[in-house]
Amino acid sequence: MNSSAVIAKPAPSATTMARNSDEYRDIYTSLFEQSGMCMANLDLGLRVREANVPFSRQFGRTAKDVYGRSFCDFLHPSVQGKLKHQLTRLTEGQHARFAEQMVAVGPRDSVFAGELTGIAVRSGGRVDTITVLVKPDDADAAPQLASSKQKLLSQVDARILEGVAAGESTVQLAAKLFLSRGGVEYHVTTLLRKLKVTNRPALVSKGYSMGILGIGQWPPRVRPEYIR
């Protein structure tokens, strides 16, 4: 027999495979419960099957309260459509994972920005569960309410902030406000600088947290006392 021949290893026994499966399950459970990350598992209808304590606290509810609810209920309307589309593609097996900026609704209708990661979990070759991880952006400290004496925004800036909060694209805003796409981007950049944020989801979150955008209104509206 050739000494260089490959010697096949015996296949693992059912007992060994079961033991390994239990070990992986224990590791996952420990990560889910003790990592400190906001994590939840969704069924293929995007309803919450289970949520860990950090997830429940971030959204101001107990695990019992979030169980069975659509995950999209926790997303701000400005990003619901886009993120639901991404999550649905995971359930259909079109992608294994995605990471996107998000705006979500927390305790007492507070709004916060962050990153959402969605992961398709397979069983027997088919997608069985969607795991979501929510990473809120670092707060600067508690967001400060803008003084109503500060006329922060021009009429155009206010309309653009409302459009961004409603999920409208640059092209839609340009057509609606009779501006060029470059003009819209200029005003968006101005808003980012004024509110000291780096992207559109954070802009929406900051607008709500500072009290510039009115809570509970759809479509979003800038409160008139902040418009010059």
mmCIF file with all atom_site columns, C-alpha atoms in Angstrom:
data_model
loop_
_atom_site.group_PDB
_atom_site.id
_atom_site.type_symbol
_atom_site.label_atom_id
_atom_site.label_alt_id
_atom_site.label_comp_id
_atom_site.label_asym_id
_atom_site.label_entity_id
_atom_site.label_seq_id
_atom_site.pdbx_PDB_ins_code
_atom_site.Cartn_x
_atom_site.Cartn_y
_atom_site.Cartn_z
_atom_site.occupancy
_atom_site.B_iso_or_equiv
_atom_site.pdbx_formal_charge
_atom_site.auth_seq_id
_atom_site.auth_comp_id
_atom_site.auth_asym_id
_atom_site.auth_atom_id
_atom_site.pdbx_PDB_model_num
ATOM 1   C CA . MET A 1 1   ? 0.000   0.000  0.000  1.00 0.00 ? 1   MET A CA 1
ATOM 2   C CA . ASN A 1 2   ? 1.334   3.455  -0.890 1.00 0.00 ? 2   ASN A CA 1
ATOM 3   C CA . SER A 1 3   ? 2.416   5.211  2.314  1.00 0.00 ? 3   SER A CA 1
ATOM 4   C CA . SER A 1 4   ? 1.194   8.521  0.892  1.00 0.00 ? 4   SER A CA 1
ATOM 5   C CA . ALA A 1 5   ? -2.354  7.249  0.471  1.00 0.00 ? 5   ALA A CA 1
ATOM 6   C CA . VAL A 1 6   ? -4.996  9.220  2.331  1.00 0.00 ? 6   VAL A CA 1
ATOM 7   C CA . ILE A 1 7   ? -6.579  7.268  5.142  1.00 0.00 ? 7   ILE A CA 1
ATOM 8   C CA . ALA A 1 8   ? -10.276 8.065  5.405  1.00 0.00 ? 8   ALA A CA 1
ATOM 9   C CA . LYS A 1 9   ? -11.449 9.082  8.842  1.00 0.00 ? 9   LYS A CA 1
ATOM 10  C CA . PRO A 1 10  ? -14.541 7.376  10.190 1.00 0.00 ? 10  PRO A CA 1
ATOM 11  C CA . ALA A 1 11  ? -17.687 9.462  10.053 1.00 0.00 ? 11  ALA A CA 1
ATOM 12  C CA . PRO A 1 12  ? -18.698 10.966 13.406 1.00 0.00 ? 12  PRO A CA 1
ATOM 13  C CA . SER A 1 13  ? -21.267 8.957  15.279 1.00 0.00 ? 13  SER A CA 1
ATOM 14  C CA . ALA A 1 14  ? -24.782 10.226 15.898 1.00 0.00 ? 14  ALA A CA 1
ATOM 15  C CA . THR A 1 15  ? -23.880 10.613 19.579 1.00 0.00 ? 15  THR A CA 1
ATOM 16  C CA . THR A 1 16  ? -20.861 12.791 18.721 1.00 0.00 ? 16  THR A CA 1
ATOM 17  C CA . MET A 1 17  ? -22.927 14.934 16.329 1.00 0.00 ? 17  MET A CA 1
ATOM 18  C CA . ALA A 1 18  ? -25.634 15.411 18.956 1.00 0.00 ? 18  ALA A CA 1
ATOM 19  C CA . ARG A 1 19  ? -23.024 16.405 21.530 1.00 0.00 ? 19  ARG A CA 1
ATOM 20  C CA . ASN A 1 20  ? -21.503 18.953 19.139 1.00 0.00 ? 20  ASN A CA 1
ATOM 21  C CA . SER A 1 21  ? -24.945 20.323 18.331 1.00 0.00 ? 21  SER A CA 1
ATOM 22  C CA . ASP A 1 22  ? -25.689 20.763 22.038 1.00 0.00 ? 22  ASP A CA 1
ATOM 23  C CA . GLU A 1 23  ? -22.365 22.553 22.542 1.00 0.00 ? 23  GLU A CA 1
ATOM 24  C CA . TYR A 1 24  ? -23.057 24.954 19.666 1.00 0.00 ? 24  TYR A CA 1
ATOM 25  C CA . ARG A 1 25  ? -26.546 25.584 21.023 1.00 0.00 ? 25  ARG A CA 1
ATOM 26  C CA . ASP A 1 26  ? -25.113 26.378 24.462 1.00 0.00 ? 26  ASP A CA 1
ATOM 27  C CA . ILE A 1 27  ? -22.585 28.777 22.937 1.00 0.00 ? 27  ILE A CA 1
ATOM 28  C CA . TYR A 1 28  ? -25.329 30.516 20.927 1.00 0.00 ? 28  TYR A CA 1
ATOM 29  C CA . THR A 1 29  ? -27.597 30.764 23.980 1.00 0.00 ? 29  THR A CA 1
ATOM 30  C CA . SER A 1 30  ? -24.765 32.282 26.013 1.00 0.00 ? 30  SER A CA 1
ATOM 31  C CA . LEU A 1 31  ? -24.059 34.812 23.239 1.00 0.00 ? 31  LEU A CA 1
ATOM 32  C CA . PHE A 1 32  ? -27.749 35.641 22.864 1.00 0.00 ? 32  PHE A CA 1
ATOM 33  C CA . GLU A 1 33  ? -28.325 36.240 26.570 1.00 0.00 ? 33  GLU A CA 1
ATOM 34  C CA . GLN A 1 34  ? -24.996 37.553 27.857 1.00 0.00 ? 34  GLN A CA 1
ATOM 35  C CA . SER A 1 35  ? -23.274 39.415 25.032 1.00 0.00 ? 35  SER A CA 1
ATOM 36  C CA . GLY A 1 36  ? -24.942 42.747 25.824 1.00 0.00 ? 36  GLY A CA 1
ATOM 37  C CA . MET A 1 37  ? -25.935 43.110 22.161 1.00 0.00 ? 37  MET A CA 1
ATOM 38  C CA . CYS A 1 38  ? -29.562 43.805 21.253 1.00 0.00 ? 38  CYS A CA 1
ATOM 39  C CA . MET A 1 39  ? -30.625 40.561 19.577 1.00 0.00 ? 39  MET A CA 1
ATOM 40  C CA . ALA A 1 40  ? -33.915 39.000 18.501 1.00 0.00 ? 40  ALA A CA 1
ATOM 41  C CA . ASN A 1 41  ? -34.974 36.023 16.421 1.00 0.00 ? 41  ASN A CA 1
ATOM 42  C CA . LEU A 1 42  ? -37.774 36.472 13.890 1.00 0.00 ? 42  LEU A CA 1
ATOM 43  C CA . ASP A 1 43  ? -39.961 33.944 12.147 1.00 0.00 ? 43  ASP A CA 1
ATOM 44  C CA . LEU A 1 44  ? -40.416 34.038 8.376  1.00 0.00 ? 44  LEU A CA 1
ATOM 45  C CA . GLY A 1 45  ? -43.310 36.453 8.819  1.00 0.00 ? 45  GLY A CA 1
ATOM 46  C CA . LEU A 1 46  ? -40.823 38.835 10.543 1.00 0.00 ? 46  LEU A CA 1
ATOM 47  C CA . ARG A 1 47  ? -42.543 38.408 13.905 1.00 0.00 ? 47  ARG A CA 1
ATOM 48  C CA . VAL A 1 48  ? -40.406 38.280 17.047 1.00 0.00 ? 48  VAL A CA 1
ATOM 49  C CA . ARG A 1 49  ? -39.990 34.698 18.265 1.00 0.00 ? 49  ARG A CA 1
ATOM 50  C CA . GLU A 1 50  ? -37.606 35.588 21.091 1.00 0.00 ? 50  GLU A CA 1
ATOM 51  C CA . ALA A 1 51  ? -35.696 38.661 22.244 1.00 0.00 ? 51  ALA A CA 1
ATOM 52  C CA . ASN A 1 52  ? -32.936 39.088 24.773 1.00 0.00 ? 52  ASN A CA 1
ATOM 53  C CA . VAL A 1 53  ? -33.005 41.552 27.661 1.00 0.00 ? 53  VAL A CA 1
ATOM 54  C CA . PRO A 1 54  ? -30.921 44.323 25.972 1.00 0.00 ? 54  PRO A CA 1
ATOM 55  C CA . PHE A 1 55  ? -33.278 44.267 22.969 1.00 0.00 ? 55  PHE A CA 1
ATOM 56  C CA . SER A 1 56  ? -36.347 44.531 25.189 1.00 0.00 ? 56  SER A CA 1
ATOM 57  C CA . ARG A 1 57  ? -34.831 47.374 27.221 1.00 0.00 ? 57  ARG A CA 1
ATOM 58  C CA . GLN A 1 58  ? -33.724 49.302 24.142 1.00 0.00 ? 58  GLN A CA 1
ATOM 59  C CA . PHE A 1 59  ? -37.310 49.321 22.905 1.00 0.00 ? 59  PHE A CA 1
ATOM 60  C CA . GLY A 1 60  ? -38.716 49.969 26.380 1.00 0.00 ? 60  GLY A CA 1
ATOM 61  C CA . ARG A 1 61  ? -40.642 46.724 26.693 1.00 0.00 ? 61  ARG A CA 1
ATOM 62  C CA . THR A 1 62  ? -40.352 43.316 28.337 1.00 0.00 ? 62  THR A CA 1
ATOM 63  C CA . ALA A 1 63  ? -39.619 40.202 26.304 1.00 0.00 ? 63  ALA A CA 1
ATOM 64  C CA . LYS A 1 64  ? -43.247 39.187 26.812 1.00 0.00 ? 64  LYS A CA 1
ATOM 65  C CA . ASP A 1 65  ? -44.396 42.477 25.263 1.00 0.00 ? 65  ASP A CA 1
ATOM 66  C CA . VAL A 1 66  ? -42.285 42.108 22.129 1.00 0.00 ? 66  VAL A CA 1
ATOM 67  C CA . TYR A 1 67  ? -43.021 38.417 21.541 1.00 0.00 ? 67  TYR A CA 1
ATOM 68  C CA . GLY A 1 68  ? -45.226 37.869 18.481 1.00 0.00 ? 68  GLY A CA 1
ATOM 69  C CA . ARG A 1 69  ? -45.035 41.483 17.280 1.00 0.00 ? 69  ARG A CA 1
ATOM 70  C CA . SER A 1 70  ? -43.821 42.395 13.824 1.00 0.00 ? 70  SER A CA 1
ATOM 71  C CA . PHE A 1 71  ? -40.253 43.633 13.990 1.00 0.00 ? 71  PHE A CA 1
ATOM 72  C CA . CYS A 1 72  ? -41.221 46.344 11.502 1.00 0.00 ? 72  CYS A CA 1
ATOM 73  C CA . ASP A 1 73  ? -43.451 47.871 14.203 1.00 0.00 ? 73  ASP A CA 1
ATOM 74  C CA . PHE A 1 74  ? -40.270 48.952 15.980 1.00 0.00 ? 74  PHE A CA 1
ATOM 75  C CA . LEU A 1 75  ? -38.889 50.750 12.910 1.00 0.00 ? 75  LEU A CA 1
ATOM 76  C CA . HIS A 1 76  ? -39.555 54.375 12.108 1.00 0.00 ? 76  HIS A CA 1
ATOM 77  C CA . PRO A 1 77  ? -41.871 54.811 9.080  1.00 0.00 ? 77  PRO A CA 1
ATOM 78  C CA . SER A 1 78  ? -39.069 56.553 7.167  1.00 0.00 ? 78  SER A CA 1
ATOM 79  C CA . VAL A 1 79  ? -37.092 53.284 6.946  1.00 0.00 ? 79  VAL A CA 1
ATOM 80  C CA . GLN A 1 80  ? -39.806 50.623 7.279  1.00 0.00 ? 80  GLN A CA 1
ATOM 81  C CA . GLY A 1 81  ? -40.237 49.951 3.568  1.00 0.00 ? 81  GLY A CA 1
ATOM 82  C CA . LYS A 1 82  ? -36.542 49.672 2.750  1.00 0.00 ? 82  LYS A CA 1
ATOM 83  C CA . LEU A 1 83  ? -35.646 47.462 5.731  1.00 0.00 ? 83  LEU A CA 1
ATOM 84  C CA . LYS A 1 84  ? -38.707 45.246 5.345  1.00 0.00 ? 84  LYS A CA 1
ATOM 85  C CA . HIS A 1 85  ? -37.593 44.610 1.761  1.00 0.00 ? 85  HIS A CA 1
ATOM 86  C CA . GLN A 1 86  ? -34.109 43.640 2.970  1.00 0.00 ? 86  GLN A CA 1
ATOM 87  C CA . LEU A 1 87  ? -35.508 41.331 5.663  1.00 0.00 ? 87  LEU A CA 1
ATOM 88  C CA . THR A 1 88  ? -37.904 39.700 3.191  1.00 0.00 ? 88  THR A CA 1
ATOM 89  C CA . ARG A 1 89  ? -34.996 38.931 0.856  1.00 0.00 ? 89  ARG A CA 1
ATOM 90  C CA . LEU A 1 90  ? -33.341 37.087 3.739  1.00 0.00 ? 90  LEU A CA 1
ATOM 91  C CA . THR A 1 91  ? -36.450 34.964 4.320  1.00 0.00 ? 91  THR A CA 1
ATOM 92  C CA . GLU A 1 92  ? -36.515 34.084 0.611  1.00 0.00 ? 92  GLU A CA 1
ATOM 93  C CA . GLY A 1 93  ? -32.878 32.995 0.680  1.00 0.00 ? 93  GLY A CA 1
ATOM 94  C CA . GLN A 1 94  ? -31.754 35.732 -1.720 1.00 0.00 ? 94  GLN A CA 1
ATOM 95  C CA . HIS A 1 95  ? -29.074 36.939 0.691  1.00 0.00 ? 95  HIS A CA 1
ATOM 96  C CA . ALA A 1 96  ? -27.318 35.523 3.753  1.00 0.00 ? 96  ALA A CA 1
ATOM 97  C CA . ARG A 1 97  ? -27.012 38.822 5.643  1.00 0.00 ? 97  ARG A CA 1
ATOM 98  C CA . PHE A 1 98  ? -27.182 42.587 5.356  1.00 0.00 ? 98  PHE A CA 1
ATOM 99  C CA . ALA A 1 99  ? -26.229 45.629 7.426  1.00 0.00 ? 99  ALA A CA 1
ATOM 100 C CA . GLU A 1 100 ? -28.054 48.940 7.061  1.00 0.00 ? 100 GLU A CA 1
ATOM 101 C CA . GLN A 1 101 ? -28.470 52.205 8.931  1.00 0.00 ? 101 GLN A CA 1
ATOM 102 C CA . MET A 1 102 ? -31.826 52.384 10.689 1.00 0.00 ? 102 MET A CA 1
ATOM 103 C CA . VAL A 1 103 ? -34.103 54.668 12.662 1.00 0.00 ? 103 VAL A CA 1
ATOM 104 C CA . ALA A 1 104 ? -36.153 52.947 15.351 1.00 0.00 ? 104 ALA A CA 1
ATOM 105 C CA . VAL A 1 105 ? -38.784 53.862 17.921 1.00 0.00 ? 105 VAL A CA 1
ATOM 106 C CA . GLY A 1 106 ? -37.837 53.382 21.571 1.00 0.00 ? 106 GLY A CA 1
ATOM 107 C CA . PRO A 1 107 ? -39.492 54.055 24.933 1.00 0.00 ? 107 PRO A CA 1
ATOM 108 C CA . ARG A 1 108 ? -42.240 56.674 25.048 1.00 0.00 ? 108 ARG A CA 1
ATOM 109 C CA . ASP A 1 109 ? -42.038 57.180 21.270 1.00 0.00 ? 109 ASP A CA 1
ATOM 110 C CA . SER A 1 110 ? -38.408 58.333 21.440 1.00 0.00 ? 110 SER A CA 1
ATOM 111 C CA . VAL A 1 111 ? -36.501 57.866 18.195 1.00 0.00 ? 111 VAL A CA 1
ATOM 112 C CA . PHE A 1 112 ? -32.929 56.622 17.858 1.00 0.00 ? 112 PHE A CA 1
ATOM 113 C CA . ALA A 1 113 ? -30.574 55.832 14.994 1.00 0.00 ? 113 ALA A CA 1
ATOM 114 C CA . GLY A 1 114 ? -28.245 52.878 14.705 1.00 0.00 ? 114 GLY A CA 1
ATOM 115 C CA . GLU A 1 115 ? -27.186 49.938 12.589 1.00 0.00 ? 115 GLU A CA 1
ATOM 116 C CA . LEU A 1 116 ? -29.347 46.915 11.882 1.00 0.00 ? 116 LEU A CA 1
ATOM 117 C CA . THR A 1 117 ? -27.755 43.609 10.898 1.00 0.00 ? 117 THR A CA 1
ATOM 118 C CA . GLY A 1 118 ? -29.982 40.813 9.624  1.00 0.00 ? 118 GLY A CA 1
ATOM 119 C CA . ILE A 1 119 ? -28.760 37.222 9.307  1.00 0.00 ? 119 ILE A CA 1
ATOM 120 C CA . ALA A 1 120 ? -30.585 34.298 7.654  1.00 0.00 ? 120 ALA A CA 1
ATOM 121 C CA . VAL A 1 121 ? -30.284 31.171 9.816  1.00 0.00 ? 121 VAL A CA 1
ATOM 122 C CA . ARG A 1 122 ? -30.691 27.930 7.880  1.00 0.00 ? 122 ARG A CA 1
ATOM 123 C CA . SER A 1 123 ? -31.839 24.506 9.013  1.00 0.00 ? 123 SER A CA 1
ATOM 124 C CA . GLY A 1 124 ? -31.696 21.579 6.608  1.00 0.00 ? 124 GLY A CA 1
ATOM 125 C CA . GLY A 1 125 ? -30.693 23.898 3.792  1.00 0.00 ? 125 GLY A CA 1
ATOM 126 C CA . ARG A 1 126 ? -33.726 26.182 4.153  1.00 0.00 ? 126 ARG A CA 1
ATOM 127 C CA . VAL A 1 127 ? -34.025 29.514 5.925  1.00 0.00 ? 127 VAL A CA 1
ATOM 128 C CA . ASP A 1 128 ? -35.685 28.861 9.269  1.00 0.00 ? 128 ASP A CA 1
ATOM 129 C CA . THR A 1 129 ? -35.111 32.014 11.322 1.00 0.00 ? 129 THR A CA 1
ATOM 130 C CA . ILE A 1 130 ? -33.907 35.584 10.888 1.00 0.00 ? 130 ILE A CA 1
ATOM 131 C CA . THR A 1 131 ? -31.590 36.882 13.602 1.00 0.00 ? 131 THR A CA 1
ATOM 132 C CA . VAL A 1 132 ? -31.443 40.666 13.947 1.00 0.00 ? 132 VAL A CA 1
ATOM 133 C CA . LEU A 1 133 ? -28.800 42.653 15.812 1.00 0.00 ? 133 LEU A CA 1
ATOM 134 C CA . VAL A 1 134 ? -29.478 46.285 16.659 1.00 0.00 ? 134 VAL A CA 1
ATOM 135 C CA . LYS A 1 135 ? -26.505 48.520 17.435 1.00 0.00 ? 135 LYS A CA 1
ATOM 136 C CA . PRO A 1 136 ? -27.697 51.989 18.533 1.00 0.00 ? 136 PRO A CA 1
ATOM 137 C CA . ASP A 1 137 ? -25.444 54.907 17.679 1.00 0.00 ? 137 ASP A CA 1
ATOM 138 C CA . ASP A 1 138 ? -23.451 56.266 20.603 1.00 0.00 ? 138 ASP A CA 1
ATOM 139 C CA . ALA A 1 139 ? -25.335 59.093 22.234 1.00 0.00 ? 139 ALA A CA 1
ATOM 140 C CA . ASP A 1 140 ? -23.474 62.369 22.569 1.00 0.00 ? 140 ASP A CA 1
ATOM 141 C CA . ALA A 1 141 ? -24.935 62.475 26.097 1.00 0.00 ? 141 ALA A CA 1
ATOM 142 C CA . ALA A 1 142 ? -28.636 62.962 26.403 1.00 0.00 ? 142 ALA A CA 1
ATOM 143 C CA . PRO A 1 143 ? -29.812 64.800 23.278 1.00 0.00 ? 143 PRO A CA 1
ATOM 144 C CA . GLN A 1 144 ? -30.559 68.424 24.052 1.00 0.00 ? 144 GLN A CA 1
ATOM 145 C CA . LEU A 1 145 ? -33.861 69.915 23.045 1.00 0.00 ? 145 LEU A CA 1
ATOM 146 C CA . ALA A 1 146 ? -33.443 72.834 20.704 1.00 0.00 ? 146 ALA A CA 1
ATOM 147 C CA . SER A 1 147 ? -34.656 76.124 22.096 1.00 0.00 ? 147 SER A CA 1
ATOM 148 C CA . SER A 1 148 ? -37.840 77.268 20.416 1.00 0.00 ? 148 SER A CA 1
ATOM 149 C CA . LYS A 1 149 ? -36.230 80.712 20.225 1.00 0.00 ? 149 LYS A CA 1
ATOM 150 C CA . GLN A 1 150 ? -33.698 79.257 17.777 1.00 0.00 ? 150 GLN A CA 1
ATOM 151 C CA . LYS A 1 151 ? -34.997 79.662 14.244 1.00 0.00 ? 151 LYS A CA 1
ATOM 152 C CA . LEU A 1 152 ? -32.735 76.875 13.038 1.00 0.00 ? 152 LEU A CA 1
ATOM 153 C CA . LEU A 1 153 ? -34.142 76.143 9.600  1.00 0.00 ? 153 LEU A CA 1
ATOM 154 C CA . SER A 1 154 ? -35.100 77.973 6.461  1.00 0.00 ? 154 SER A CA 1
ATOM 155 C CA . GLN A 1 155 ? -38.354 77.030 4.755  1.00 0.00 ? 155 GLN A CA 1
ATOM 156 C CA . VAL A 1 156 ? -36.452 74.909 2.218  1.00 0.00 ? 156 VAL A CA 1
ATOM 157 C CA . ASP A 1 157 ? -34.384 73.162 4.909  1.00 0.00 ? 157 ASP A CA 1
ATOM 158 C CA . ALA A 1 158 ? -37.572 72.365 6.826  1.00 0.00 ? 158 ALA A CA 1
ATOM 159 C CA . ARG A 1 159 ? -39.250 70.839 3.774  1.00 0.00 ? 159 ARG A CA 1
ATOM 160 C CA . ILE A 1 160 ? -36.156 68.774 3.019  1.00 0.00 ? 160 ILE A CA 1
ATOM 161 C CA . LEU A 1 161 ? -35.891 67.520 6.610  1.00 0.00 ? 161 LEU A CA 1
ATOM 162 C CA . GLU A 1 162 ? -39.559 66.499 6.446  1.00 0.00 ? 162 GLU A CA 1
ATOM 163 C CA . GLY A 1 163 ? -38.942 64.696 3.156  1.00 0.00 ? 163 GLY A CA 1
ATOM 164 C CA . VAL A 1 164 ? -35.905 62.841 4.490  1.00 0.00 ? 164 VAL A CA 1
ATOM 165 C CA . ALA A 1 165 ? -37.905 61.812 7.570  1.00 0.00 ? 165 ALA A CA 1
ATOM 166 C CA . ALA A 1 166 ? -40.632 60.497 5.245  1.00 0.00 ? 166 ALA A CA 1
ATOM 167 C CA . GLY A 1 167 ? -38.105 58.392 3.345  1.00 0.00 ? 167 GLY A CA 1
ATOM 168 C CA . GLU A 1 168 ? -38.161 60.436 0.139  1.00 0.00 ? 168 GLU A CA 1
ATOM 169 C CA . SER A 1 169 ? -35.183 60.127 -2.204 1.00 0.00 ? 169 SER A CA 1
ATOM 170 C CA . THR A 1 170 ? -33.057 62.970 -3.580 1.00 0.00 ? 170 THR A CA 1
ATOM 171 C CA . VAL A 1 171 ? -34.848 62.679 -6.942 1.00 0.00 ? 171 VAL A CA 1
ATOM 172 C CA . GLN A 1 172 ? -38.288 62.832 -5.289 1.00 0.00 ? 172 GLN A CA 1
ATOM 173 C CA . LEU A 1 173 ? -37.317 65.854 -3.208 1.00 0.00 ? 173 LEU A CA 1
ATOM 174 C CA . ALA A 1 174 ? -35.851 67.623 -6.242 1.00 0.00 ? 174 ALA A CA 1
ATOM 175 C CA . ALA A 1 175 ? -39.079 67.183 -8.213 1.00 0.00 ? 175 ALA A CA 1
ATOM 176 C CA . LYS A 1 176 ? -41.259 68.147 -5.271 1.00 0.00 ? 176 LYS A CA 1
ATOM 177 C CA . LEU A 1 177 ? -39.323 71.304 -4.341 1.00 0.00 ? 177 LEU A CA 1
ATOM 178 C CA . PHE A 1 178 ? -38.280 72.342 -7.906 1.00 0.00 ? 178 PHE A CA 1
ATOM 179 C CA . LEU A 1 179 ? -34.589 71.987 -7.080 1.00 0.00 ? 179 LEU A CA 1
ATOM 180 C CA . SER A 1 180 ? -31.736 70.250 -8.832 1.00 0.00 ? 180 SER A CA 1
ATOM 181 C CA . ARG A 1 181 ? -30.410 67.060 -7.276 1.00 0.00 ? 181 ARG A CA 1
ATOM 182 C CA . GLY A 1 182 ? -27.244 68.972 -6.420 1.00 0.00 ? 182 GLY A CA 1
ATOM 183 C CA . GLY A 1 183 ? -29.365 71.611 -4.697 1.00 0.00 ? 183 GLY A CA 1
ATOM 184 C CA . VAL A 1 184 ? -31.092 68.977 -2.569 1.00 0.00 ? 184 VAL A CA 1
ATOM 185 C CA . GLU A 1 185 ? -27.744 67.428 -1.603 1.00 0.00 ? 185 GLU A CA 1
ATOM 186 C CA . TYR A 1 186 ? -26.426 70.868 -0.663 1.00 0.00 ? 186 TYR A CA 1
ATOM 187 C CA . HIS A 1 187 ? -29.333 71.436 1.722  1.00 0.00 ? 187 HIS A CA 1
ATOM 188 C CA . VAL A 1 188 ? -29.008 67.917 3.167  1.00 0.00 ? 188 VAL A CA 1
ATOM 189 C CA . THR A 1 189 ? -25.305 68.564 3.814  1.00 0.00 ? 189 THR A CA 1
ATOM 190 C CA . THR A 1 190 ? -26.204 71.851 5.493  1.00 0.00 ? 190 THR A CA 1
ATOM 191 C CA . LEU A 1 191 ? -28.683 70.038 7.748  1.00 0.00 ? 191 LEU A CA 1
ATOM 192 C CA . LEU A 1 192 ? -26.129 67.366 8.638  1.00 0.00 ? 192 LEU A CA 1
ATOM 193 C CA . ARG A 1 193 ? -23.683 70.089 9.661  1.00 0.00 ? 193 ARG A CA 1
ATOM 194 C CA . LYS A 1 194 ? -26.263 72.064 11.658 1.00 0.00 ? 194 LYS A CA 1
ATOM 195 C CA . LEU A 1 195 ? -27.458 69.041 13.617 1.00 0.00 ? 195 LEU A CA 1
ATOM 196 C CA . LYS A 1 196 ? -23.918 67.593 13.911 1.00 0.00 ? 196 LYS A CA 1
ATOM 197 C CA . VAL A 1 197 ? -24.661 64.158 12.441 1.00 0.00 ? 197 VAL A CA 1
ATOM 198 C CA . THR A 1 198 ? -23.119 62.164 9.581  1.00 0.00 ? 198 THR A CA 1
ATOM 199 C CA . ASN A 1 199 ? -25.984 60.459 7.713  1.00 0.00 ? 199 ASN A CA 1
ATOM 200 C CA . ARG A 1 200 ? -29.681 60.733 6.916  1.00 0.00 ? 200 ARG A CA 1
ATOM 201 C CA . PRO A 1 201 ? -31.003 58.219 9.487  1.00 0.00 ? 201 PRO A CA 1
ATOM 202 C CA . ALA A 1 202 ? -29.092 60.034 12.234 1.00 0.00 ? 202 ALA A CA 1
ATOM 203 C CA . LEU A 1 203 ? -30.444 63.341 10.898 1.00 0.00 ? 203 LEU A CA 1
ATOM 204 C CA . VAL A 1 204 ? -34.023 62.103 11.354 1.00 0.00 ? 204 VAL A CA 1
ATOM 205 C CA . SER A 1 205 ? -33.257 60.741 14.817 1.00 0.00 ? 205 SER A CA 1
ATOM 206 C CA . LYS A 1 206 ? -31.628 63.998 15.911 1.00 0.00 ? 206 LYS A CA 1
ATOM 207 C CA . GLY A 1 207 ? -34.538 66.004 14.504 1.00 0.00 ? 207 GLY A CA 1
ATOM 208 C CA . TYR A 1 208 ? -36.957 64.068 16.727 1.00 0.00 ? 208 TYR A CA 1
ATOM 209 C CA . SER A 1 209 ? -34.718 63.998 19.784 1.00 0.00 ? 209 SER A CA 1
ATOM 210 C CA . MET A 1 210 ? -34.222 67.790 19.652 1.00 0.00 ? 210 MET A CA 1
ATOM 211 C CA . GLY A 1 211 ? -37.959 68.365 19.292 1.00 0.00 ? 211 GLY A CA 1
ATOM 212 C CA . ILE A 1 212 ? -37.661 69.896 15.815 1.00 0.00 ? 212 ILE A CA 1
ATOM 213 C CA . LEU A 1 213 ? -39.866 67.214 14.240 1.00 0.00 ? 213 LEU A CA 1
ATOM 214 C CA . GLY A 1 214 ? -43.220 66.713 15.909 1.00 0.00 ? 214 GLY A CA 1
ATOM 215 C CA . ILE A 1 215 ? -43.846 63.312 17.503 1.00 0.00 ? 215 ILE A CA 1
ATOM 216 C CA . GLY A 1 216 ? -46.892 61.354 16.342 1.00 0.00 ? 216 GLY A CA 1
ATOM 217 C CA . GLN A 1 217 ? -47.341 63.152 13.014 1.00 0.00 ? 217 GLN A CA 1
ATOM 218 C CA . TRP A 1 218 ? -47.392 61.497 9.610  1.00 0.00 ? 218 TRP A CA 1
ATOM 219 C CA . PRO A 1 219 ? -46.200 62.690 7.226  1.00 0.00 ? 219 PRO A CA 1
ATOM 220 C CA . PRO A 1 220 ? -43.453 64.223 9.396  1.00 0.00 ? 220 PRO A CA 1
ATOM 221 C CA . ARG A 1 221 ? -43.674 67.940 10.090 1.00 0.00 ? 221 ARG A CA 1
ATOM 222 C CA . VAL A 1 222 ? -41.105 70.418 11.394 1.00 0.00 ? 222 VAL A CA 1
ATOM 223 C CA . ARG A 1 223 ? -42.610 72.399 14.253 1.00 0.00 ? 223 ARG A CA 1
ATOM 224 C CA . PRO A 1 224 ? -43.238 75.968 13.018 1.00 0.00 ? 224 PRO A CA 1
ATOM 225 C CA . GLU A 1 225 ? -41.329 77.676 15.842 1.00 0.00 ? 225 GLU A CA 1
ATOM 226 C CA . TYR A 1 226 ? -38.056 76.316 14.409 1.00 0.00 ? 226 TYR A CA 1
ATOM 227 C CA . ILE A 1 227 ? -38.562 77.779 10.929 1.00 0.00 ? 227 ILE A CA 1
ATOM 228 C CA . ARG A 1 228 ? -37.203 81.190 10.010 1.00 0.00 ? 228 ARG A CA 1
#
